[in-house]
Tab-separated table of C-alpha atoms in Angstrom:
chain	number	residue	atom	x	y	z
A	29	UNK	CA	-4.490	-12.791	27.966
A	30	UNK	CA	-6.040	-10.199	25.971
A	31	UNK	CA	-6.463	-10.057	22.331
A	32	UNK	CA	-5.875	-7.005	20.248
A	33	UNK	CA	-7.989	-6.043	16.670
A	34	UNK	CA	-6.411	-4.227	13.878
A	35	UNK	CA	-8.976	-2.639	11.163
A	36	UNK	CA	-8.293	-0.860	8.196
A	37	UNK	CA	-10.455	1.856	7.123
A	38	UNK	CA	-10.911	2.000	3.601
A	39	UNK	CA	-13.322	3.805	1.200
A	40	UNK	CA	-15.510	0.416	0.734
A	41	UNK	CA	-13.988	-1.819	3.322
A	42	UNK	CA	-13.018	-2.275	6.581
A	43	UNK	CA	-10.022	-4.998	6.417
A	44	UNK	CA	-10.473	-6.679	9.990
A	45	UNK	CA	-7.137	-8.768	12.036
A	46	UNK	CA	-7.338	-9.842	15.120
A	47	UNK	CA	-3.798	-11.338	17.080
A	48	UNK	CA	-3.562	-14.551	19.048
A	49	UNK	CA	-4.526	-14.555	23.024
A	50	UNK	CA	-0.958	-14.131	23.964
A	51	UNK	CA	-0.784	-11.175	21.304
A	52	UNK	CA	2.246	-12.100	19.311
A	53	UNK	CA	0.379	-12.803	15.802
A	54	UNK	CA	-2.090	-11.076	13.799
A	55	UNK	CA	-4.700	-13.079	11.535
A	56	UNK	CA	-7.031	-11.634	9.163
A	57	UNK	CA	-10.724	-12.805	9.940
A	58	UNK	CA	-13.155	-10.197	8.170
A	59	UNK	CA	-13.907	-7.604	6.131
A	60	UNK	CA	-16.570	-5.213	6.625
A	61	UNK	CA	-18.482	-3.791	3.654
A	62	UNK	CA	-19.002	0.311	4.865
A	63	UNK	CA	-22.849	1.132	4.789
A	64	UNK	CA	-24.964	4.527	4.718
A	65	UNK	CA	-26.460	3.810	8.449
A	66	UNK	CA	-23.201	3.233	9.631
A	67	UNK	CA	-23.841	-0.860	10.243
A	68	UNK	CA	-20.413	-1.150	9.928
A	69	UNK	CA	-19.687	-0.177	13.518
A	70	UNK	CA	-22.516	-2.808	14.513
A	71	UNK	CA	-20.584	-5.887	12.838
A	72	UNK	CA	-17.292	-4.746	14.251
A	73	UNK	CA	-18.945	-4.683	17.631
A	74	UNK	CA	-19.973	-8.012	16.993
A	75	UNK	CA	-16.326	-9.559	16.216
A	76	UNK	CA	-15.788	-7.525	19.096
A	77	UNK	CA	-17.664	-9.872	21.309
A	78	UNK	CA	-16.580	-12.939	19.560
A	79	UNK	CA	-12.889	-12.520	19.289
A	80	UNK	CA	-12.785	-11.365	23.177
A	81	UNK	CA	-11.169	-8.494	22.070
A	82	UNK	CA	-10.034	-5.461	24.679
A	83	UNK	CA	-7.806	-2.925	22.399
A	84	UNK	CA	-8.236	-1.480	19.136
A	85	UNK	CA	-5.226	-0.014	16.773
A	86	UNK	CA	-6.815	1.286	13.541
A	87	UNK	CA	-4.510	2.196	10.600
A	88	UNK	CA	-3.528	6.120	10.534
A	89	UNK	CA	-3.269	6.547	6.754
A	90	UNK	CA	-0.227	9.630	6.732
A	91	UNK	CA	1.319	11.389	4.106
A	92	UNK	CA	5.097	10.957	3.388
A	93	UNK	CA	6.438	13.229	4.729
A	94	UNK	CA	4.039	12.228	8.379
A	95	UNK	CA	1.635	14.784	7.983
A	96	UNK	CA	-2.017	13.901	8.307
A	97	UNK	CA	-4.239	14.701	5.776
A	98	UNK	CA	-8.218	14.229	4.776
A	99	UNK	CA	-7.809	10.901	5.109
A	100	UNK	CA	-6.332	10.701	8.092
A	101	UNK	CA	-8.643	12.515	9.254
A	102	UNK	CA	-11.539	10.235	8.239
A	103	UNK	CA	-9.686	7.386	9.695
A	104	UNK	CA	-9.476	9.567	13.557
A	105	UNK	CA	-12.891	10.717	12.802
A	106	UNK	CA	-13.524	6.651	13.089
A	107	UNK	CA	-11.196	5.684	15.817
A	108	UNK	CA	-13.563	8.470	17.819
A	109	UNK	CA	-16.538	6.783	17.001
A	110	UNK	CA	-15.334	3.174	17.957
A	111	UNK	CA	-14.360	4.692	21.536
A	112	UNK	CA	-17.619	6.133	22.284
A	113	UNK	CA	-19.501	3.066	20.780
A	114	UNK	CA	-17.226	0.273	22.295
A	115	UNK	CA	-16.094	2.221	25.154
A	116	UNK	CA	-12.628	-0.077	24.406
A	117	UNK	CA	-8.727	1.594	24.113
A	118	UNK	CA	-8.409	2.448	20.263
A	119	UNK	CA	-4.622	3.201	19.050
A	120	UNK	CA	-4.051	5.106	15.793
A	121	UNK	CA	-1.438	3.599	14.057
A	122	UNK	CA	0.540	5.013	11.222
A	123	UNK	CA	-0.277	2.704	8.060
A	124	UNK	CA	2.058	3.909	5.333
A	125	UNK	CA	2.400	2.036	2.646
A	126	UNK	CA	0.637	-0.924	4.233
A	127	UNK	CA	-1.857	-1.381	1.143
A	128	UNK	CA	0.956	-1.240	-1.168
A	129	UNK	CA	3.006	-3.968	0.430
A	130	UNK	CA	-0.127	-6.110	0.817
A	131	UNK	CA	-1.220	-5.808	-2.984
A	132	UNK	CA	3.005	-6.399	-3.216
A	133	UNK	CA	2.806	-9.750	-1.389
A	134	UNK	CA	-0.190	-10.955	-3.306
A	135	UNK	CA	1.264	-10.570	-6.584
A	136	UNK	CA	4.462	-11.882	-5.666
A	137	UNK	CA	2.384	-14.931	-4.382
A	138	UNK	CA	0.284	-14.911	-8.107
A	139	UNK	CA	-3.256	-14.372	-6.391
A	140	UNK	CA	-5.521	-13.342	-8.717
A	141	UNK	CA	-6.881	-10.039	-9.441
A	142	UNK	CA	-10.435	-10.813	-8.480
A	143	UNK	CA	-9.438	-13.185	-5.297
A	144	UNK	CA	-7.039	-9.935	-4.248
A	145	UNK	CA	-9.978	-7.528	-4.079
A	146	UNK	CA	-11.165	-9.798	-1.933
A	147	UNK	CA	-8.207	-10.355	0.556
A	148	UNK	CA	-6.029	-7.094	0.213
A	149	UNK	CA	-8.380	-5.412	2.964
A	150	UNK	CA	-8.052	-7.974	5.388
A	151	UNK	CA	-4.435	-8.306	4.408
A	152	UNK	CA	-3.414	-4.801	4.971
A	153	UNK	CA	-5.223	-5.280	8.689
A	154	UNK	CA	-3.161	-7.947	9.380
A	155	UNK	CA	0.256	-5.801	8.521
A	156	UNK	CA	-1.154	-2.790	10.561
A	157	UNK	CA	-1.661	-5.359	13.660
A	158	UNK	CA	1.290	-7.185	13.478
A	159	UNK	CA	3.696	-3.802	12.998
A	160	UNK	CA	1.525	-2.437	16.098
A	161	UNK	CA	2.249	-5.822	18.115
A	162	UNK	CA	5.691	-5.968	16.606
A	163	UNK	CA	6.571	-2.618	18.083
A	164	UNK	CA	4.669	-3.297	21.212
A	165	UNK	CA	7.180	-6.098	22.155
A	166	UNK	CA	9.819	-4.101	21.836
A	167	UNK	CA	8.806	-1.774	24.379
């Protein structure tokens, strides 16, 4: 079975997920502090290799009404970059409002303010994977 890595691209962070071997859960394992020289791409690689992983879905940040905007366009400018580095199939998948529930679900579960900077990265990588597996099944 193959396993399947969900990142999202942030400003600061990279939230990293990665699902089970037979693909029907997402876990968060990582997040990737972004860096001038582009290291981040390096460390991703590396989970990459240790997770076994053979598809990438990265979270497509769109506007409300599904239009893409600057930041979406960051976050394709990315997925392009992971393709030629990783030579791997990389999904864009829309990501609306994924943040939002994920800062949602930590409050609701009273984590901290300092421990949910910490987690909401990784958190909101885990929603964008399991929606993309979610709808995968379905198919």
């Amino acid at each position: 079975m193959m396993r399947i890595m969900g990142l999202d691209y942030g400003d600061r962070r990279i939230g990293v997920a990665v699902s089970d071997e037979l693909g029907w859960t997402a876990q968060g394992v990582d997040t990737v502090e972004k860096r001038r020289d582009e290291g981040e791409l390096v460390k991703i690689a590396e989970l990459v290799q240790q997770y076994e992983v053979e598809e990438i879905v990265v979270g497509l940040p769109k506007n409300m009404n599904g239009t893409i905007g600057p930041r979406g366009e960051i976050c394709m400018d990315f997925a392009e970059k992971l393709r030629g580095q990783l030579e791997l199939p990389v999904h864009l998948w829309d990501e609306r409002l994924t943040t939002v529930s994920a800062h949602r679900t930590l409050l609701e579960a009273d984590v901290s303010r300092g421990k949910r900077k910490q987690v909401v990265d990784r958190m909101a990588a885990v929603l964008i994977l399991q929606n993309y597996l979610d709808a995968k099944t379905k198919r």
